[in-house]
Coordinates of C-alpha atoms and ligand atoms in Angstrom, one line a residue:
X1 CA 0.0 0.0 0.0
X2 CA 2.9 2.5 0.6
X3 CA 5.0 1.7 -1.9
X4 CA 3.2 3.9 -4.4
X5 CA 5.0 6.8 -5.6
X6 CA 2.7 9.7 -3.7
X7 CA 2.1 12.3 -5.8
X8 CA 4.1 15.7 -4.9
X9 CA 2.4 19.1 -4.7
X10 CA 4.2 21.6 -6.3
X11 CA 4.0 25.2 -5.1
X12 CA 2.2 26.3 -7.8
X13 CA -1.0 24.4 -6.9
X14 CA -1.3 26.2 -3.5
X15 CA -1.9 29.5 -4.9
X16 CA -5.3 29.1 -4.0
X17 CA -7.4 32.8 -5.3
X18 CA -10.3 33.2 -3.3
X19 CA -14.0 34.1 -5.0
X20 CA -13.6 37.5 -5.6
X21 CA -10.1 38.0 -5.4
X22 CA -7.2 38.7 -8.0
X23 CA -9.2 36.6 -10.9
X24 CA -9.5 38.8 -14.1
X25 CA -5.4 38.7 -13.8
X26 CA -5.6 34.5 -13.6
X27 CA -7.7 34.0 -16.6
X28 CA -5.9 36.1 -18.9
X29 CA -2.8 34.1 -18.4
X30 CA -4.8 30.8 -17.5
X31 CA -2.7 28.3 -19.9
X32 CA -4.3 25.0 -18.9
X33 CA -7.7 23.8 -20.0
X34 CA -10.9 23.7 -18.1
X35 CA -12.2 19.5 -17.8
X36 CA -15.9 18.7 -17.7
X37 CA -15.8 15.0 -17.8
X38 CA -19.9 14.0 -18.3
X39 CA -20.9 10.7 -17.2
X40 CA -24.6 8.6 -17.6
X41 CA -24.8 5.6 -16.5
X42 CA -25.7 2.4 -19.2
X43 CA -25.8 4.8 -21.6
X44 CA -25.5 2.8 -24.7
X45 CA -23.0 3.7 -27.3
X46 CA -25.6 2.8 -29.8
X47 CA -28.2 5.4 -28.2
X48 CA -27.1 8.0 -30.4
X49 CA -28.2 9.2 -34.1
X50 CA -25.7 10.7 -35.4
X51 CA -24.4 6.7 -36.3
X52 CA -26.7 6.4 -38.8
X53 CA -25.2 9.6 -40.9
X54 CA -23.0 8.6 -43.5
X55 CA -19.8 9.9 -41.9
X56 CA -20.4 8.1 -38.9
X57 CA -22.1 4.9 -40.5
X58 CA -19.5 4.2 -42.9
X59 CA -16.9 3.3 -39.7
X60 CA -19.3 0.8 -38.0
X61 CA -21.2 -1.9 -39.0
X62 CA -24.4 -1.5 -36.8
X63 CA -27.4 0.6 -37.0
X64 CA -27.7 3.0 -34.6
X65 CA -31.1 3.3 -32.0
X66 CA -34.2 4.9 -33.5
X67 CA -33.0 8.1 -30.9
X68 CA -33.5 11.6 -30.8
X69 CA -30.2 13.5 -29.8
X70 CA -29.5 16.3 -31.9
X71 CA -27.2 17.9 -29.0
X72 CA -25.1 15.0 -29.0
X73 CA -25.3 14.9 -32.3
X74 CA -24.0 18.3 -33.0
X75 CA -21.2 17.7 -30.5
X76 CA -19.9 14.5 -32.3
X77 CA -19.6 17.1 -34.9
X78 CA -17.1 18.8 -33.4
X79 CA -15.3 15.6 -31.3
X80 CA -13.1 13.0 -31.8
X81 CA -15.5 10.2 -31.4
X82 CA -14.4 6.4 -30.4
X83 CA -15.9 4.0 -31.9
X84 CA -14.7 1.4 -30.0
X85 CA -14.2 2.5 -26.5
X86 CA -13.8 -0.4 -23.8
X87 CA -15.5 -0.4 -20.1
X88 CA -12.9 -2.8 -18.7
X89 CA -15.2 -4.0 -16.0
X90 CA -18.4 -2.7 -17.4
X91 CA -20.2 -2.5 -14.0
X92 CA -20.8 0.8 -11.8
X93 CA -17.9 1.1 -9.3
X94 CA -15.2 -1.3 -10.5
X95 CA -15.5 1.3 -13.9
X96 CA -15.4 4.1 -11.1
X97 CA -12.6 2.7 -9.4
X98 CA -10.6 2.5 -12.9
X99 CA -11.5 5.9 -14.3
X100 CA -10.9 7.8 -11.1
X101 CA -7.8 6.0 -9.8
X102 CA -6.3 5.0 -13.4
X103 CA -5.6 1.3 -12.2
X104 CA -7.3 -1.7 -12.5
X105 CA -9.8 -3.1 -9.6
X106 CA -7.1 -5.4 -7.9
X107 CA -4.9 -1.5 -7.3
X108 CA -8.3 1.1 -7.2
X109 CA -9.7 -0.9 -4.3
X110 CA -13.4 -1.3 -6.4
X111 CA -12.8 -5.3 -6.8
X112 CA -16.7 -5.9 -6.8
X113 CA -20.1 -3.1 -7.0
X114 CA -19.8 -1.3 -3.3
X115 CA -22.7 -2.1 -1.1
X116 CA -23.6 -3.3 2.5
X117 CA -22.0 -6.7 2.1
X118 CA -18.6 -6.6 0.6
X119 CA -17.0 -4.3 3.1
X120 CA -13.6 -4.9 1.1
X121 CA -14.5 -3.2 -1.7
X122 CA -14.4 0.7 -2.2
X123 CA -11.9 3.3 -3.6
X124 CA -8.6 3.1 -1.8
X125 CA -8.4 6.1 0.4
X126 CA -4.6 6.4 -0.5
X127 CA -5.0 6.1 -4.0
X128 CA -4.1 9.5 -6.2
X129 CA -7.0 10.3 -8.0
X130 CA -7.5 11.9 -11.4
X131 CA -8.8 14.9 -9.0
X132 CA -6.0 14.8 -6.4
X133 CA -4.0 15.3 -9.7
X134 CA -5.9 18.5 -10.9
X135 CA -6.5 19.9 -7.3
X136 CA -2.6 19.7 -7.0
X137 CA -1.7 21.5 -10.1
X138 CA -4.2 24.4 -9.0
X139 CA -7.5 23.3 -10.1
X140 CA -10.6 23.6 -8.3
X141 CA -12.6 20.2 -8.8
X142 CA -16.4 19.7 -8.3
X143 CA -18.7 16.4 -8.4
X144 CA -21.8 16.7 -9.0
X145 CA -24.3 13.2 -9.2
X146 CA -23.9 9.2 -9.2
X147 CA -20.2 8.6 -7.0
X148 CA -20.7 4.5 -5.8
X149 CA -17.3 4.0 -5.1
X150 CA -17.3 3.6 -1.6
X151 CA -18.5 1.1 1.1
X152 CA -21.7 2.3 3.1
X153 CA -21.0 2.6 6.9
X154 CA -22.9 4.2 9.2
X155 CA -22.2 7.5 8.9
X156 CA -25.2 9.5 8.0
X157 CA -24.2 13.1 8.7
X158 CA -28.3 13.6 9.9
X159 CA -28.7 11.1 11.8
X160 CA -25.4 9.5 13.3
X161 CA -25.0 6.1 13.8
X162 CA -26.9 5.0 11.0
X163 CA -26.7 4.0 7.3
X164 CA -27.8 6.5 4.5
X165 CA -30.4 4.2 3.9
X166 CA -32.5 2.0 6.0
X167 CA -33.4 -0.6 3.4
X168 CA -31.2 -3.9 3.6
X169 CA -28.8 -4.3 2.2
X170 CA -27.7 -1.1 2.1
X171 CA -26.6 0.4 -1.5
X172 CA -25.8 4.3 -1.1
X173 CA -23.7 5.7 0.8
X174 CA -22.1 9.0 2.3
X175 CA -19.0 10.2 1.4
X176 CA -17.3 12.1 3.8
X177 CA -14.4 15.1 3.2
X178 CA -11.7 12.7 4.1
X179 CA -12.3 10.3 0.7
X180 CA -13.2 13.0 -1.4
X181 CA -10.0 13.0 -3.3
X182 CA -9.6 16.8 -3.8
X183 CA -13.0 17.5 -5.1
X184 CA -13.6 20.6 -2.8
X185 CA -17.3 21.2 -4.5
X186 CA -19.4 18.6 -3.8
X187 CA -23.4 17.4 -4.4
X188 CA -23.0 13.7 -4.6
X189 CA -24.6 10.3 -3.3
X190 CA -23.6 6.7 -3.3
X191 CA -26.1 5.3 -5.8
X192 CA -30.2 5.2 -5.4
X193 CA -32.3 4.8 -8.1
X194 CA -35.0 6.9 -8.3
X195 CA -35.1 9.2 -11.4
X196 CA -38.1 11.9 -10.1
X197 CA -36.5 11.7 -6.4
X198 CA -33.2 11.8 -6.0
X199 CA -31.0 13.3 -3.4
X200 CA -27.7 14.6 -2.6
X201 CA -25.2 15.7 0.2
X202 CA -22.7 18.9 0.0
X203 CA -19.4 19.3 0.8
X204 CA -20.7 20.4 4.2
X205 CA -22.3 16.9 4.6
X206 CA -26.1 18.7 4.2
X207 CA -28.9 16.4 2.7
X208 CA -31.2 17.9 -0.4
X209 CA -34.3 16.0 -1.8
X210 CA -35.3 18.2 -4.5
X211 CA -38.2 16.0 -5.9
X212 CA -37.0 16.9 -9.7
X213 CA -35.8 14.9 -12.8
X214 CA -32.1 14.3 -11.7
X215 CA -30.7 15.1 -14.7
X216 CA -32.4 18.5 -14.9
X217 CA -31.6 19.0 -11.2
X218 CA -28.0 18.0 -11.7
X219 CA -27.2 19.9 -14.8
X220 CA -28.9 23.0 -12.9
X221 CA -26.1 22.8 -10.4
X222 CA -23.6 22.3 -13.1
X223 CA -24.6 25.4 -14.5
X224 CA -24.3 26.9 -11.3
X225 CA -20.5 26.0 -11.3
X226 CA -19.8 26.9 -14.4
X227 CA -21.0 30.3 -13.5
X228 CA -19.7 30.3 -10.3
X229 CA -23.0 31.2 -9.1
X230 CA -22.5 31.1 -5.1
X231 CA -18.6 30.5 -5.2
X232 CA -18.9 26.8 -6.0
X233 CA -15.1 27.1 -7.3
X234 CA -11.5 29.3 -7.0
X235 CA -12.6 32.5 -9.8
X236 CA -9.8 32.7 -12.4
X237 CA -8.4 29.1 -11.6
X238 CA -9.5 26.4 -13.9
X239 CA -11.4 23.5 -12.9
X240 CA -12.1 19.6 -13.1
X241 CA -16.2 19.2 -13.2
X242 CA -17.4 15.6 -13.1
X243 CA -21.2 15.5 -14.0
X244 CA -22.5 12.3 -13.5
X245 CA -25.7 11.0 -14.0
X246 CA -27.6 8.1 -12.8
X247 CA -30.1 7.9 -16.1
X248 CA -30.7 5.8 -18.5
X249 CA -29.9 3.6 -16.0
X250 CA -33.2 1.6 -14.5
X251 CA -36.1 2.2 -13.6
X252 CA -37.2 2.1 -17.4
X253 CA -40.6 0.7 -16.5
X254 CA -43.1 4.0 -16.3
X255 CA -43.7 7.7 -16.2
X256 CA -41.8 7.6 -13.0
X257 CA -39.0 7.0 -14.7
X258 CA -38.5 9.7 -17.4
X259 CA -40.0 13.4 -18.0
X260 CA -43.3 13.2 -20.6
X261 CA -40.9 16.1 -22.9
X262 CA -38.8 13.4 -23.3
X263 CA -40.8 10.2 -23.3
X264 CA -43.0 12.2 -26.5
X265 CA -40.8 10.7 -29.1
X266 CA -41.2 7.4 -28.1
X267 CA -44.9 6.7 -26.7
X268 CA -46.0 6.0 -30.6
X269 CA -43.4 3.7 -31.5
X270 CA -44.2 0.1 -31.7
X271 CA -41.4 -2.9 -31.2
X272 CA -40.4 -3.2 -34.6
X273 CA -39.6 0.8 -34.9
X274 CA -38.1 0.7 -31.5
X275 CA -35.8 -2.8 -32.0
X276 CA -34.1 -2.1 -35.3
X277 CA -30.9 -5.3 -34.5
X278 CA -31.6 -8.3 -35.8
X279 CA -30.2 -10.0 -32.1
X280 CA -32.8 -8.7 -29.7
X281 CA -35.8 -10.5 -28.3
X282 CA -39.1 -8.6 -28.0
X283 CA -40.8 -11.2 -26.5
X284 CA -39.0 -10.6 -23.6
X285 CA -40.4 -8.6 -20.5
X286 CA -37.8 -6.0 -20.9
X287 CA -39.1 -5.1 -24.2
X288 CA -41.6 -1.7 -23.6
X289 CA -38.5 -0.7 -21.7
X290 CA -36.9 0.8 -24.6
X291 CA -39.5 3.7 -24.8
X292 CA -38.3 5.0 -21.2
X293 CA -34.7 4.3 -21.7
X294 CA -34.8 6.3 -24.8
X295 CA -36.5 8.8 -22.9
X296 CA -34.1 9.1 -20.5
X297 CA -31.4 9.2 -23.3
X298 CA -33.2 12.0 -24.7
X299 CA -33.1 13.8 -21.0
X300 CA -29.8 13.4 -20.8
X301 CA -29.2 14.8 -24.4
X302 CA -31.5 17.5 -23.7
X303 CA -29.5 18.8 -20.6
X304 CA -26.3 18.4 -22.1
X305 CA -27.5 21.1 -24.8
X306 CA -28.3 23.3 -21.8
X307 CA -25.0 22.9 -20.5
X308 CA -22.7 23.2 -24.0
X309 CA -24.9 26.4 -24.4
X310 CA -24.1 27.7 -20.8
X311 CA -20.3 26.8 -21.5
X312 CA -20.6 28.7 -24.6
X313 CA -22.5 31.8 -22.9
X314 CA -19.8 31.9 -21.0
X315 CA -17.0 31.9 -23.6
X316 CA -15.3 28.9 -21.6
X317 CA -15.9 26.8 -24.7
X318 CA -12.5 27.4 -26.3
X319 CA -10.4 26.4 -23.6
X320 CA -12.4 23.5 -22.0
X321 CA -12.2 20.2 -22.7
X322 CA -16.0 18.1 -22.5
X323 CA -15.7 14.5 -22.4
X324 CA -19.0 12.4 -23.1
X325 CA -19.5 8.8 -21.9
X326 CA -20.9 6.2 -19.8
X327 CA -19.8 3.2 -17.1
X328 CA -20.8 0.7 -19.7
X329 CA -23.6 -0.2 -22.1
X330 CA -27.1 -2.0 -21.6
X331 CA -28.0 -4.6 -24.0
X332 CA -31.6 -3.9 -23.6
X333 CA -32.9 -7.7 -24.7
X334 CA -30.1 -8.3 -27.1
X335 CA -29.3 -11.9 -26.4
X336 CA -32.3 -12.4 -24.8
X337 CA -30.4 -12.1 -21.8
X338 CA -31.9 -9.9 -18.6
X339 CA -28.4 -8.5 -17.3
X340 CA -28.4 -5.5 -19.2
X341 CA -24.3 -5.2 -18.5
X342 CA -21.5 -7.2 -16.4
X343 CA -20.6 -9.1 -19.8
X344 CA -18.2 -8.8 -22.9
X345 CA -21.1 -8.1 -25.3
X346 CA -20.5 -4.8 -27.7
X347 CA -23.8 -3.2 -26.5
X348 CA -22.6 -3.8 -22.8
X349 CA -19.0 -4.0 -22.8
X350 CA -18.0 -0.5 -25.5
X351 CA -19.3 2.7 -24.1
X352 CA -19.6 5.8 -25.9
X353 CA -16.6 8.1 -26.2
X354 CA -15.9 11.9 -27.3
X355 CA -14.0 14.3 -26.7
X356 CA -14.4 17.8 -28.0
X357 CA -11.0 20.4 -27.6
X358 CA -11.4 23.1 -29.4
X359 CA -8.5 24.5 -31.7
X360 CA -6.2 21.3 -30.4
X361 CA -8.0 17.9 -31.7
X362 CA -9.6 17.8 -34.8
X363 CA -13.0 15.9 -35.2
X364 CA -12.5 12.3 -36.6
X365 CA -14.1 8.9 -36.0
X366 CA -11.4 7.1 -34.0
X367 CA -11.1 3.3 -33.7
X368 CA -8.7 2.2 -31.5
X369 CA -9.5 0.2 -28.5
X370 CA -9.3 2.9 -26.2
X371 CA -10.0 1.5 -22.5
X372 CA -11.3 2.8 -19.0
X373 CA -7.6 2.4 -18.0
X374 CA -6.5 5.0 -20.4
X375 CA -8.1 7.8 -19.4
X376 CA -7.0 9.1 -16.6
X377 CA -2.9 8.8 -17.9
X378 CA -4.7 10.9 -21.2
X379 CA -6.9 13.4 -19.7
X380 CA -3.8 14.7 -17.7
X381 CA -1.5 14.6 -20.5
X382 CA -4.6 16.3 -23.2
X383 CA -4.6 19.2 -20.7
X384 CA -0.6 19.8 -20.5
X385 CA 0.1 17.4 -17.3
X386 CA 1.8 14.4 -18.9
X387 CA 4.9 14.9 -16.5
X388 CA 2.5 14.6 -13.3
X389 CA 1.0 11.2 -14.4
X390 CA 1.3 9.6 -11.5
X391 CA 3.2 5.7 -11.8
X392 CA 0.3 4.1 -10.1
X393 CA -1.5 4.6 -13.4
X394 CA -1.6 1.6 -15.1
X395 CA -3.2 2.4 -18.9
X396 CA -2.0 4.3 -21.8
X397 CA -1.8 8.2 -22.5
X398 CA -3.1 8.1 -26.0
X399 CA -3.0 12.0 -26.1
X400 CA -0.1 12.5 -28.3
X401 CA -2.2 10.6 -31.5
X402 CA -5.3 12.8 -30.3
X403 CA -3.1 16.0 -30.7
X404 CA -2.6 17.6 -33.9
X405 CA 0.8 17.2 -35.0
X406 CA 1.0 15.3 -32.6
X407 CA 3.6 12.9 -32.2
X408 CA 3.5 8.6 -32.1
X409 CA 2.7 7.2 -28.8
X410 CA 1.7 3.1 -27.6
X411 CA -1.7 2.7 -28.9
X412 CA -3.7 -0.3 -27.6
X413 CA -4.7 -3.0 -29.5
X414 CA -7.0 -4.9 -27.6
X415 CA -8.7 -4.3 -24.4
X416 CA -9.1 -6.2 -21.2
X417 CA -12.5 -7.8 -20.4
X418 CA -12.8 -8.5 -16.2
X419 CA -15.8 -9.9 -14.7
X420 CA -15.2 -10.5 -10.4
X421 CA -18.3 -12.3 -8.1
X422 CA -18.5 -12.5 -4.7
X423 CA -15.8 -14.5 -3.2
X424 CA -16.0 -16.2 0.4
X425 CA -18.1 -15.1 3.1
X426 CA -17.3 -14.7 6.9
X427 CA -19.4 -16.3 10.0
X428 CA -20.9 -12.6 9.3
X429 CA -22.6 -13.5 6.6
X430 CA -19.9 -10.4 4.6
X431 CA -17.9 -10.7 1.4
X432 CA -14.7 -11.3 2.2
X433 CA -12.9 -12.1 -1.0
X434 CA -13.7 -11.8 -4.6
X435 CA -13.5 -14.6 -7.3
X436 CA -12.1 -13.8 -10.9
X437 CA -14.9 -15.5 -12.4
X438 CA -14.1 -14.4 -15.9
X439 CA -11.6 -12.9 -18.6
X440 CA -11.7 -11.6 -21.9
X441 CA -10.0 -9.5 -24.1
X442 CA -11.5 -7.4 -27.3
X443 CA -9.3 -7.0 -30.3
X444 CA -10.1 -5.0 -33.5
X445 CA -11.9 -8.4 -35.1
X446 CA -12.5 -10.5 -32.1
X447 CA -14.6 -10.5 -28.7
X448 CA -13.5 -13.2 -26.5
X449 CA -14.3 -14.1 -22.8
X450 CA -13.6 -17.6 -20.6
X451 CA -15.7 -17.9 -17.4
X452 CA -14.4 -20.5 -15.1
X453 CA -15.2 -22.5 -11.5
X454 CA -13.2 -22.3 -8.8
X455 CA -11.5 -25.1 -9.9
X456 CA -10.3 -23.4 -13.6
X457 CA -13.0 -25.6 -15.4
X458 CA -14.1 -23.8 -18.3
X459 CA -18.1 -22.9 -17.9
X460 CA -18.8 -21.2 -21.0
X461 CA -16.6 -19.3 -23.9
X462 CA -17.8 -16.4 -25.4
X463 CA -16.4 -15.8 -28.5
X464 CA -17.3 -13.8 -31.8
X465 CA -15.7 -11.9 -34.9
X466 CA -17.0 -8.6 -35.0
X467 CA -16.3 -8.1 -38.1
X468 CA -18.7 -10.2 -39.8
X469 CA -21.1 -10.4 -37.0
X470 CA -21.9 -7.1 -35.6
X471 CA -24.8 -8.3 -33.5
X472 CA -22.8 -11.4 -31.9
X473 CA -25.7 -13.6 -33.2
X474 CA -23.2 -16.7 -33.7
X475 CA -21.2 -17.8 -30.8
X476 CA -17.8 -19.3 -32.6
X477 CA -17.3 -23.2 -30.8
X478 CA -13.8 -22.5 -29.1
X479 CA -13.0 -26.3 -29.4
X480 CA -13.7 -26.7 -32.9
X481 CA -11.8 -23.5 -33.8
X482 CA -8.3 -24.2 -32.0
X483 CA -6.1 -22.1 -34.2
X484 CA -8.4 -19.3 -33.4
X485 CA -8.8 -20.1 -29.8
X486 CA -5.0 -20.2 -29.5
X487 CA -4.5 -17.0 -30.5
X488 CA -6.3 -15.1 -28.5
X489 CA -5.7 -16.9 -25.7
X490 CA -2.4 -16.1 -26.4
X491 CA -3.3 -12.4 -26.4
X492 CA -5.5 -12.5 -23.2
X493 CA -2.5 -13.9 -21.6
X494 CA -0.1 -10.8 -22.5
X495 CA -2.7 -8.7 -21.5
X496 CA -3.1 -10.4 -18.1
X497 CA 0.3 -9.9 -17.7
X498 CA 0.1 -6.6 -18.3
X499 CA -2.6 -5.4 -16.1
X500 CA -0.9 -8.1 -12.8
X501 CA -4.2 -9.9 -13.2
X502 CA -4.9 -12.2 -10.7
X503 CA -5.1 -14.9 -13.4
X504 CA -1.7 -13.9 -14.6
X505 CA -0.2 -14.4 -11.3
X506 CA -2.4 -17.4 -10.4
X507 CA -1.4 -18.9 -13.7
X508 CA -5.3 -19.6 -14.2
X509 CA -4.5 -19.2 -18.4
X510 CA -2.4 -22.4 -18.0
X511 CA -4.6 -24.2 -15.4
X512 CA -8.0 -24.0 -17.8
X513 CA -9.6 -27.3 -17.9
X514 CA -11.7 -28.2 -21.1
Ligands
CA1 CA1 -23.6 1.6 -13.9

């Protein structure tokens, strides 16, 4: 745990300017980029129109959702946008762990989703953060929305002694100052799931239950910030915002669950207008559900129009950098499978991805396998801080091929697929330990995961060409396509390797029974 190479402060980053203070001077000479990093939750990469234009459609082989997002839409315009950008772990807070901390789960702490029961699992307090980065080089750094990277205890700042949340087991949680990570604005929560009532604690540990759409209640605080309304951030000084929120995430099931604006361009649409891949089931349960998802993916493009507009009021625009994506995909009934994430499928597994920097990127569809453990190592470097990437990071800054003129760097090939259950329990009845249950690895042709028992007998291989199968509607038989098998078995292993995966220092690659 201490052998980590801490992360020094330099001077620089303790010139804190109070609101008010000597700003005007700051932002003249302000080299270094504002950072709004926007994040929904199972927001399908799919879920947005703009694939189905020519330019876009031409680089993938899937039809895009029958969605309305002309905000998005325009902002792809001006982005590079990833085609194929990996979740690593494409579940709430082991994604959380990854894109905050910039290391896998076994390093971030997040091994398995934080809740009640699995005490060992939440961010490492010690960990250096993508924020403890920017706070140190100056920045102020806010959070507003969906956090769930920490362990509920019972810690409830209104009523002490207790949990957050009386219902067992417990899911959201509180996060105090001290695991904060150097965002000094706060209006967060663990996770809860109620789109028309959420609520939210400040830095200050107060509780709000503003009975509103979250997503138009979140992006009104954002605003807020960007403005620096009530002093929510150091005037002059530029600033990491993390916006993220819980929709389209479920509930999907009613007007409950989305705002009627929203819902409007949906309520008409039958299956067959709503479903337009060839690998989902309609029969299923699930299937209305797409009406309220899309809803919600509409209310989230809606709101991030407000806020592009605000940023553009502003004339913050030019020198921020706006990051779009999500935790993971939903598969909503492809497969005909009810988890609508936790697997290695494209609509669960790739997640969308742009990135919009004006006057320094130019737009372009981009394919490489870009990863959750990249980000952090490239956000630093994209806004000038490639020096203070701190060694605990264990992905790629990709930066330099993002850059105009910018010069060669390693650029992934493939990305790492990780799926962890619950491991033992204690006389407690509390998770202990987590099991690797799974591996995989995606490659520009190939998806590929092995799920395994605890005693390294293969349970099921999941394996498609992507290429010639967009929808994954034909499973390839591992065992009567060695050759193939081989191969990327061969390339899971050097990415195990890689990342210290518990299966690369287990030697669970070599100990796979058939
Ligand atoms: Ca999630």
């Amino acid at each position: 745990m201490n052998n980590l190479k801490r992360y020094a402060i330099p001077a620089i980053g303790l010139a804190a300017v109070s609101c008010g203070g000597p700003g005007q001077q700051e932002n003249q000479d302000q080299q270094h980029p504002n950072v709004i990093y926007i994040l929904p939750d199972q927001f399908r990469n799919q879920a947005l129109n703009f694939w189905n234009e020519p330019e876009y459609q031409q680089q993938v082989n899937w039809q895009a959702d029958p969605v309305h997002t002309p905000n998005l839409d325009r902002f792809a315009d001006e982005s590079v946008v990833f085609a194929n950008a990996c979740s690593n772990f494409p579940l709430s807070s082991p994604y959380r762990g990854i894109f905050l901390s910039g290391m896998y789960p076994e390093r971030s702490g997040i091994v398995l989703n934080c809740m009640e029961e699995r005490p060992g699992s939440e961010l490492r307090q010690d960990a250096t953060c993508i924020s403890d980065v920017f706070k140190a080089q100056g920045y102020s750094c806010g959070y507003i929305g969906k956090l769930h990277a920490d362990f509920p205890t019972k810690n409830n700042p209104q009523r002490p002694g207790t949990y957050v949340d009386e219902r067992h087991p417990v899911w959201d949680a509180y996060t105090p100052a001290e695991r904060r990570h150097g965002f000094d604005y706060w209006y967060s929560y663990g996770t809860f799931d109620e789109h028309k009532n959420p609520h939210y604690w400040d830095k200050d540990g107060n509780r709000y239950d503003p009975k509103e759409y979250s997503v138009d209640h979140e992006t009104d605080k954002a605003i807020a910030y960007l403005r620096n309304e009530h002093g929510e951030r150091m005037d002059g000084q530029p600033f990491l915002m993390v916006l993220a929120y819980n929709p389209p995430h479920s509930p999907y099931r009613s007007m409950n669950d989305c705002m009627e604006e929203d819902y409007a361009y949906y309520k008409d649409m039958g299956l067959d207008e709503l479903y337009v891949r060839e690998n989902a089931d309609t029969t299923m349960k699930k299937a209305l559900a797409a009406r309220y998802y899309f809803a919600n993916v509409t209310g989230v493009d809606r709101n991030f129009g407000r806020l592009m507009k605000e940023l553009e009021d502003l004339g913050l625009d030019d020198n921020t950098i706006v990051v779009f994506t999500a935790d993971h995909g939903e598969t909503m009934c492809s497969h005909g499978i009810d988890e609508p994430k936790n697997n290695i499928y494209t609509e669960a597994f790739t997640v969308p991805f742009m990135i919009r920097y004006p006057g320094k990127i130019r737009h372009r569809v981009e394919k490489t396998l870009f990863s959750a453990i990249d980000i952090m190592p490239t956000m630093l470097s994209l806004a000038g801080f490639s020096a203070e990437i701190p060694e605990s990071c264990e992905g790629r800054d990709i930066a330099p091929m993002l850059l105009e003129n910018g010069e060669k760097c390693d650029i992934p090939q493939s990305a790492l697929y990780i799926k962890n259950v619950n491991g033992k329990r204690d006389e407690d009845g509390l998770v202990r330990s987590f099991f690797p249950v799974a591996r995989g690895i995606r490659t520009a042709q190939y998806s590929m995961s092995i799920q395994i028992d605890p005693d390294c007998n293969i349970k099921d291989v999941k394996l498609f060409n992507d290429v010639d199968d967009p929808y994954q509607l034909y499973n390839i038989d591992y065992r009567q396509n060695p050759d193939l098998f081989d191969e990327l078995c061969d390339l899971l292993r050097a990415k195990l390797e890689e990342a210290n995966d518990v299966w690369f220092r287990e030697g669970y690659m070599d100990r796979l029974k058939y």
